[in-house]
N, CA, C and O atoms as a DFTB+ gen file, in Angstrom:
488 C
 N C O
     1  1      14.005     -89.933      35.554
     2  2      14.572     -89.371      36.776
     3  2      13.926     -88.025      37.103
     4  3      13.643     -87.724      38.262
     5  1      13.699     -87.226      36.067
     6  2      13.084     -85.917      36.276
     7  2      11.651     -86.066      36.775
     8  3      11.173     -85.242      37.555
     9  1      10.962     -87.124      36.321
    10  2       9.587     -87.360      36.775
    11  2       9.564     -87.707      38.269
    12  3       8.657     -87.291      38.989
    13  1      10.550     -88.459      38.726
    14  2      10.641     -88.803      40.142
    15  2      10.903     -87.546      40.974
    16  3      10.305     -87.347      42.032
    17  1      11.808     -86.706      40.474
    18  2      12.125     -85.465      41.166
    19  2      10.899     -84.550      41.232
    20  3      10.634     -83.937      42.266
    21  1      10.165     -84.460      40.143
    22  2       8.953     -83.644      40.119
    23  2       7.898     -84.212      41.068
    24  3       7.220     -83.459      41.765
    25  1       7.761     -85.526      41.096
    26  2       6.817     -86.168      42.007
    27  2       7.193     -85.933      43.455
    28  3       6.329     -85.660      44.288
    29  1       8.475     -86.037      43.759
    30  2       8.965     -85.788      45.115
    31  2       8.707     -84.346      45.519
    32  3       8.238     -84.077      46.625
    33  1       9.011     -83.432      44.631
    34  2       8.796     -82.012      44.901
    35  2       7.318     -81.727      45.168
    36  3       6.983     -80.989      46.094
    37  1       6.448     -82.307      44.365
    38  2       5.006     -82.124      44.543
    39  2       4.542     -82.709      45.873
    40  3       3.749     -82.090      46.583
    41  1       5.031     -83.892      46.210
    42  2       4.666     -84.533      47.476
    43  2       5.111     -83.694      48.678
    44  3       4.352     -83.515      49.631
    45  1       6.336     -83.186      48.628
    46  2       6.857     -82.369      49.727
    47  2       6.045     -81.086      49.858
    48  3       5.705     -80.681      50.970
    49  1       5.732     -80.442      48.730
    50  2       4.936     -79.207      48.785
    51  2       3.544     -79.468      49.340
    52  3       3.013     -78.643      50.084
    53  1       2.949     -80.591      48.995
    54  2       1.629     -80.945      49.531
    55  2       1.708     -81.176      51.040
    56  3       0.843     -80.722      51.789
    57  1       2.737     -81.874      51.474
    58  2       2.920     -82.108      52.917
    59  2       3.135     -80.796      53.659
    60  3       2.608     -80.607      54.756
    61  1       3.907     -79.888      53.066
    62  2       4.137     -78.579      53.679
    63  2       2.813     -77.844      53.851
    64  3       2.545     -77.287      54.915
    65  1       1.991     -77.840      52.818
    66  2       0.696     -77.167      52.897
    67  2      -0.200     -77.785      53.970
    68  3      -0.868     -77.066      54.713
    69  1      -0.214     -79.112      54.050
    70  2      -1.044     -79.783      55.052
    71  2      -0.568     -79.483      56.473
    72  3      -1.382     -79.255      57.368
    73  1       0.734     -79.485      56.674
    74  2       1.278     -79.198      58.007
    75  2       1.008     -77.738      58.381
    76  3       0.653     -77.449      59.524
    77  1       1.174     -76.819      57.427
    78  2       0.882     -75.416      57.710
    79  2      -0.601     -75.221      57.990
    80  3      -0.968     -74.433      58.862
    81  1      -1.443     -75.920      57.269
    82  2      -2.881     -75.845      57.510
    83  2      -3.204     -76.337      58.920
    84  3      -4.025     -75.737      59.614
    85  1      -2.563     -77.420      59.342
    86  2      -2.769     -77.932      60.698
    87  2      -2.357     -76.884      61.726
    88  3      -3.057     -76.685      62.719
    89  1      -1.235     -76.216      61.502
    90  2      -0.788     -75.166      62.416
    91  2      -1.768     -74.006      62.485
    92  3      -2.050     -73.484      63.563
    93  1      -2.283     -73.609      61.335
    94  2      -3.254     -72.519      61.296
    95  2      -4.526     -72.922      62.032
    96  3      -5.077     -72.129      62.795
    97  1      -4.994     -74.142      61.811
    98  2      -6.213     -74.617      62.476
    99  2      -6.025     -74.633      63.991
   100  3      -6.914     -74.214      64.733
   101  1      -4.877     -75.112      64.447
   102  2      -4.598     -75.158      65.891
   103  2      -4.603     -73.745      66.473
   104  3      -5.170     -73.521      67.543
   105  1      -3.983     -72.795      65.784
   106  2      -3.926     -71.420      66.287
   107  2      -5.323     -70.798      66.309
   108  3      -5.687     -70.135      67.281
   109  1      -6.102     -71.003      65.256
   110  2      -7.449     -70.426      65.206
   111  2      -8.335     -71.020      66.305
   112  3      -9.050     -70.288      66.988
   113  1      -8.288     -72.336      66.476
   114  2      -9.079     -72.970      67.535
   115  2      -8.651     -72.448      68.902
   116  3      -9.496     -72.198      69.762
   117  1      -7.350     -72.281      69.109
   118  2      -6.852     -71.753      70.382
   119  2      -7.339     -70.327      70.611
   120  3      -7.679     -69.957      71.734
   121  1      -7.371     -69.537      69.560
   122  2      -7.848     -68.157      69.684
   123  2      -9.331     -68.118      70.044
   124  3      -9.747     -67.335      70.898
   125  1     -10.117     -68.956      69.400
   126  2     -11.553     -69.002      69.693
   127  2     -11.773     -69.456      71.136
   128  3     -12.562     -68.856      71.867
   129  1     -11.073     -70.517      71.543
   130  2     -11.198     -70.999      72.928
   131  2     -10.706     -69.949      73.918
   132  3     -11.271     -69.790      75.000
   133  1      -9.644     -69.231      73.536
   134  2      -9.135     -68.170      74.397
   135  2     -10.135     -67.041      74.553
   136  3     -10.300     -66.503      75.648
   137  1     -10.805     -66.677      73.467
   138  2     -11.815     -65.623      73.546
   139  2     -12.983     -66.056      74.428
   140  3     -13.484     -65.279      75.242
   141  1     -13.406     -67.299      74.255
   142  2     -14.505     -67.814      75.083
   143  2     -14.088     -67.828      76.559
   144  3     -14.867     -67.438      77.429
   145  1     -12.876     -68.270      76.832
   146  2     -12.374     -68.273      78.207
   147  2     -12.256     -66.870      78.775
   148  3     -12.511     -66.655      79.960
   149  1     -11.870     -65.908      77.933
   150  2     -11.772     -64.517      78.374
   151  2     -13.147     -63.970      78.752
   152  3     -13.306     -63.301      79.773
   153  1     -14.129     -64.264      77.916
   154  2     -15.496     -63.803      78.186
   155  2     -16.021     -64.434      79.476
   156  3     -16.709     -63.776      80.256
   157  1     -15.698     -65.700      79.696
   158  2     -16.157     -66.409      80.896
   159  2     -15.259     -66.142      82.108
   160  3     -15.513     -66.656      83.197
   161  1     -14.217     -65.342      81.917
   162  2     -13.256     -64.993      82.977
   163  2     -12.619     -66.236      83.610
   164  3     -12.511     -66.341      84.831
   165  1     -12.204     -67.164      82.761
   166  2     -11.531     -68.384      83.198
   167  2     -10.061     -68.070      83.477
   168  3      -9.379     -67.474      82.643
   169  1      -9.578     -68.475      84.654
   170  2      -8.191     -68.175      85.042
   171  2      -7.149     -68.895      84.191
   172  3      -6.035     -68.395      84.034
   173  1      -7.490     -70.055      83.641
   174  2      -6.528     -70.828      82.873
   175  2      -6.452     -70.444      81.408
   176  3      -5.748     -71.092      80.633
   177  1      -7.170     -69.395      81.017
   178  2      -7.246     -69.028      79.603
   179  2      -5.890     -68.637      79.034
   180  3      -5.533     -69.060      77.934
   181  1      -5.140     -67.839      79.767
   182  2      -3.843     -67.374      79.242
   183  2      -2.902     -68.541      78.965
   184  3      -2.216     -68.567      77.944
   185  1      -2.875     -69.496      79.874
   186  2      -1.993     -70.648      79.701
   187  2      -2.446     -71.492      78.512
   188  3      -1.630     -71.899      77.686
   189  1      -3.747     -71.752      78.429
   190  2      -4.265     -72.552      77.314
   191  2      -4.028     -71.860      75.981
   192  3      -3.674     -72.509      74.997
   193  1      -4.220     -70.543      75.943
   194  2      -3.996     -69.795      74.708
   195  2      -2.529     -69.852      74.305
   196  3      -2.214     -70.099      73.141
   197  1      -1.640     -69.627      75.251
   198  2      -0.204     -69.672      74.947
   199  2       0.220     -71.064      74.489
   200  3       1.026     -71.197      73.568
   201  1      -0.322     -72.109      75.132
   202  2       0.021     -73.472      74.716
   203  2      -0.480     -73.767      73.313
   204  3       0.211     -74.422      72.532
   205  1      -1.678     -73.289      72.983
   206  2      -2.221     -73.502      71.642
   207  2      -1.405     -72.786      70.586
   208  3      -1.114     -73.353      69.532
   209  1      -1.034     -71.544      70.859
   210  2      -0.217     -70.791      69.903
   211  2       1.140     -71.459      69.744
   212  3       1.669     -71.555      68.637
   213  1       1.699     -71.919      70.857
   214  2       2.998     -72.586      70.807
   215  2       2.928     -73.860      69.964
   216  3       3.832     -74.133      69.174
   217  1       1.867     -74.631      70.130
   218  2       1.706     -75.843      69.334
   219  2       1.553     -75.509      67.851
   220  3       2.143     -76.168      66.996
   221  1       0.760     -74.486      67.555
   222  2       0.598     -74.062      66.168
   223  2       1.914     -73.615      65.557
   224  3       2.202     -73.924      64.400
   225  1       2.725     -72.880      66.337
   226  2       4.035     -72.447      65.839
   227  2       4.958     -73.638      65.609
   228  3       5.770     -73.621      64.684
   229  1       4.843     -74.650      66.425
   230  2       5.683     -75.836      66.217
   231  2       5.311     -76.550      64.916
   232  3       6.184     -77.071      64.221
   233  1       4.018     -76.572      64.586
   234  2       3.620     -77.108      63.284
   235  2       4.231     -76.276      62.160
   236  3       4.728     -76.817      61.172
   237  1       4.188     -74.953      62.325
   238  2       4.738     -74.070      61.296
   239  2       6.251     -74.264      61.160
   240  3       6.777     -74.254      60.047
   241  1       6.947     -74.437      62.276
   242  2       8.391     -74.688      62.212
   243  2       8.651     -76.026      61.513
   244  3       9.585     -76.153      60.722
   245  1       7.817     -77.013      61.818
   246  2       7.959     -78.308      61.150
   247  2       7.808     -78.195      59.643
   248  3       8.530     -78.848      58.890
   249  1       6.870     -77.366      59.206
   250  2       6.694     -77.193      57.758
   251  2       7.902     -76.487      57.145
   252  3       8.290     -76.776      56.014
   253  1       8.490     -75.561      57.898
   254  2       9.679     -74.866      57.386
   255  2      10.872     -75.818      57.297
   256  3      11.661     -75.737      56.355
   257  1      11.004     -76.705      58.257
   258  2      12.084     -77.695      58.197
   259  2      11.889     -78.592      56.977
   260  3      12.847     -78.912      56.274
   261  1      10.653     -78.989      56.735
   262  2      10.362     -79.798      55.554
   263  2      10.628     -79.010      54.277
   264  3      11.073     -79.575      53.277
   265  1      10.361     -77.721      54.307
   266  2      10.615     -76.873      53.143
   267  2      12.108     -76.823      52.820
   268  3      12.495     -76.620      51.669
   269  1      12.942     -77.011      53.845
   270  2      14.389     -76.965      53.614
   271  2      14.853     -78.083      52.682
   272  3      15.941     -78.012      52.110
   273  1      14.030     -79.106      52.536
   274  2      14.382     -80.214      51.648
   275  2      14.370     -79.777      50.189
   276  3      15.123     -80.309      49.373
   277  1      13.519     -78.809      49.857
   278  2      13.341     -78.452      48.447
   279  2      13.884     -77.082      48.074
   280  3      13.666     -76.623      46.953
   281  1      14.595     -76.408      48.999
   282  2      15.141     -75.104      48.645
   283  2      16.196     -75.261      47.571
   284  3      16.908     -76.263      47.508
   285  1      16.280     -74.234      46.720
   286  2      17.192     -74.360      45.583
   287  2      18.386     -73.419      45.641
   288  3      19.316     -73.567      44.848
   289  1      18.388     -72.462      46.549
   290  2      19.518     -71.537      46.586
   291  2      19.827     -71.070      47.991
   292  3      19.063     -71.303      48.928
   293  1      20.964     -70.404      48.118
   294  2      21.408     -69.930      49.425
   295  2      20.506     -68.833      49.968
   296  3      20.294     -68.745      51.177
   297  1      19.968     -67.989      49.077
   298  2      19.065     -66.931      49.535
   299  2      17.819     -67.523      50.180
   300  3      17.389     -67.078      51.244
   301  1      17.246     -68.525      49.533
   302  2      16.066     -69.193      50.090
   303  2      16.396     -69.858      51.422
   304  3      15.607     -69.805      52.365
   305  1      17.568     -70.483      51.489
   306  2      17.978     -71.160      52.715
   307  2      18.180     -70.155      53.852
   308  3      17.809     -70.432      54.993
   309  1      18.760     -69.001      53.553
   310  2      18.935     -67.958      54.566
   311  2      17.605     -67.428      55.070
   312  3      17.420     -67.230      56.271
   313  1      16.684     -67.199      54.152
   314  2      15.347     -66.739      54.533
   315  2      14.659     -67.785      55.391
   316  3      14.032     -67.459      56.400
   317  1      14.775     -69.030      54.989
   318  2      14.180     -70.138      55.723
   319  2      14.761     -70.232      57.139
   320  3      14.026     -70.439      58.104
   321  1      16.061     -70.080      57.253
   322  2      16.711     -70.124      58.564
   323  2      16.221     -68.975      59.447
   324  3      16.003     -69.162      60.644
   325  1      16.047     -67.796      58.865
   326  2      15.555     -66.649      59.634
   327  2      14.133     -66.890      60.124
   328  3      13.807     -66.571      61.268
   329  1      13.291     -67.449      59.269
   330  2      11.904     -67.734      59.651
   331  2      11.874     -68.765      60.772
   332  3      11.137     -68.604      61.745
   333  1      12.670     -69.820      60.640
   334  2      12.716     -70.849      61.681
   335  2      13.216     -70.255      62.991
   336  3      12.677     -70.566      64.053
   337  1      14.232     -69.408      62.933
   338  2      14.770     -68.776      64.137
   339  2      13.716     -67.902      64.815
   340  3      13.546     -67.972      66.032
   341  1      13.012     -67.087      64.044
   342  2      11.987     -66.214      64.623
   343  2      10.855     -67.018      65.246
   344  3      10.397     -66.701      66.344
   345  1      10.407     -68.043      64.561
   346  2       9.318     -68.855      65.109
   347  2       9.772     -69.608      66.355
   348  3       8.996     -69.781      67.295
   349  1      11.014     -70.050      66.366
   350  2      11.534     -70.738      67.545
   351  2      11.657     -69.776      68.724
   352  3      11.380     -70.150      69.864
   353  1      12.073     -68.536      68.452
   354  2      12.147     -67.539      69.520
   355  2      10.755     -67.223      70.067
   356  3      10.590     -67.062      71.277
   357  1       9.764     -67.134      69.199
   358  2       8.393     -66.918      69.656
   359  2       7.935     -68.061      70.546
   360  3       7.298     -67.835      71.575
   361  1       8.255     -69.284      70.155
   362  2       7.890     -70.445      70.966
   363  2       8.579     -70.389      72.321
   364  3       7.962     -70.695      73.341
   365  1       9.840     -70.004      72.344
   366  2      10.579     -69.878      73.595
   367  2       9.950     -68.815      74.496
   368  3       9.800     -69.033      75.699
   369  1       9.584     -67.674      73.926
   370  2       8.936     -66.620      74.708
   371  2       7.590     -67.068      75.257
   372  3       7.243     -66.748      76.394
   373  1       6.835     -67.805      74.457
   374  2       5.553     -68.323      74.930
   375  2       5.751     -69.323      76.062
   376  3       4.988     -69.336      77.028
   377  1       6.773     -70.156      75.942
   378  2       7.084     -71.111      77.009
   379  2       7.423     -70.372      78.300
   380  3       6.975     -70.765      79.377
   381  1       8.202     -69.318      78.195
   382  2       8.558     -68.515      79.359
   383  2       7.298     -67.884      79.960
   384  3       7.131     -67.883      81.180
   385  1       6.417     -67.351      79.118
   386  2       5.184     -66.740      79.616
   387  2       4.299     -67.765      80.323
   388  3       3.682     -67.456      81.343
   389  1       4.237     -68.972      79.789
   390  2       3.455     -70.028      80.446
   391  2       4.015     -70.302      81.837
   392  3       3.254     -70.421      82.797
   393  1       5.340     -70.403      81.954
   394  2       5.963     -70.647      83.260
   395  2       5.646     -69.527      84.246
   396  3       5.325     -69.789      85.405
   397  1       5.737     -68.275      83.784
   398  2       5.452     -67.135      84.641
   399  2       3.989     -67.141      85.075
   400  3       3.691     -66.909      86.247
   401  1       3.083     -67.402      84.149
   402  2       1.653     -67.415      84.467
   403  2       1.309     -68.555      85.426
   404  3       0.514     -68.364      86.347
   405  1       1.898     -69.737      85.222
   406  2       1.651     -70.849      86.138
   407  2       2.147     -70.513      87.537
   408  3       1.486     -70.841      88.523
   409  1       3.298     -69.864      87.635
   410  2       3.834     -69.464      88.935
   411  2       2.903     -68.445      89.595
   412  3       2.639     -68.535      90.794
   413  1       2.406     -67.479      88.822
   414  2       1.496     -66.470      89.354
   415  2       0.205     -67.113      89.873
   416  3      -0.282     -66.769      90.950
   417  1      -0.332     -68.040      89.098
   418  2      -1.563     -68.709      89.514
   419  2      -1.342     -69.559      90.765
   420  3      -2.211     -69.619      91.635
   421  1      -0.182     -70.217      90.860
   422  2       0.144     -71.014      92.037
   423  2       0.226     -70.116      93.277
   424  3      -0.282     -70.466      94.342
   425  1       0.874     -68.950      93.124
   426  2       0.997     -68.016      94.240
   427  2      -0.365     -67.479      94.665
   428  3      -0.621     -67.308      95.857
   429  1      -1.238     -67.213      93.697
   430  2      -2.591     -66.736      94.026
   431  2      -3.368     -67.803      94.791
   432  3      -4.061     -67.487      95.758
   433  1      -3.259     -69.058      94.369
   434  2      -3.957     -70.139      95.064
   435  2      -3.415     -70.320      96.474
   436  3      -4.177     -70.555      97.411
   437  1      -2.097     -70.212      96.624
   438  2      -1.506     -70.333      97.952
   439  2      -1.962     -69.195      98.859
   440  3      -2.246     -69.413     100.037
   441  1      -2.033     -67.976      98.311
   442  2      -2.485     -66.831      99.100
   443  2      -3.951     -67.002      99.497
   444  3      -4.337     -66.666     100.616
   445  1      -4.759     -67.520      98.588
   446  2      -6.167     -67.781      98.901
   447  2      -6.297     -68.850      99.982
   448  3      -7.152     -68.747     100.862
   449  1      -5.457     -69.866      99.916
   450  2      -5.497     -70.926     100.922
   451  2      -5.102     -70.386     102.300
   452  3      -5.692     -70.765     103.312
   453  1      -4.115     -69.511     102.332
   454  2      -3.688     -68.912     103.597
   455  2      -4.816     -68.046     104.159
   456  3      -5.101     -68.092     105.356
   457  1      -5.448     -67.265     103.304
   458  2      -6.563     -66.417     103.744
   459  2      -7.727     -67.261     104.248
   460  3      -8.349     -66.929     105.257
   461  1      -8.021     -68.355     103.542
   462  2      -9.110     -69.235     103.959
   463  2      -8.795     -69.893     105.297
   464  3      -9.699     -70.113     106.103
   465  1      -7.539     -70.206     105.541
   466  2      -7.139     -70.819     106.808
   467  2      -7.236     -69.829     107.959
   468  3      -7.477     -70.229     109.098
   469  1      -7.050     -68.534     107.678
   470  2      -7.097     -67.504     108.723
   471  2      -8.542     -67.162     109.114
   472  3      -8.789     -66.784     110.259
   473  1      -9.473     -67.282     108.210
   474  2     -10.851     -66.872     108.476
   475  2     -11.513     -67.604     109.637
   476  3     -12.131     -66.937     110.467
   477  1     -11.428     -68.918     109.753
   478  2     -12.082     -69.594     110.883
   479  2     -11.532     -69.194     112.252
   480  3     -12.256     -69.269     113.244
   481  1     -10.287     -68.777     112.325
   482  2      -9.675     -68.402     113.583
   483  2     -10.265     -67.113     114.129
   484  3     -10.314     -66.957     115.349
   485  1     -10.708     -66.197     113.314
   486  2     -11.177     -64.893     113.761
   487  2     -12.527     -64.922     114.380
   488  3     -13.036     -63.882     114.799
């Protein structure tokens, strides 16, 4: 029975590491793409960067939820809950920023369209 428990614990820890690695890779790739977009002055860079960070944080939250399977005490569980709460709040803030940025970009495009429509009349 102890061998099964040890095997399960090892499997869960390996899965946690793989999921966290996936989150880190997503965030790093998003940062590199964001830097390239910033250098090229791409308007969609902020949204793409925020979406990439948000996806990476969701992987990290997933690994923390999986970690809750193997916690052994209340202190660990409290720490885990705090980490999940903070990462979820970061994801919520990023979602809000994406909405604000999309609205700003939509308004800029509408203003450009209005200006373009006025030019032929003059």
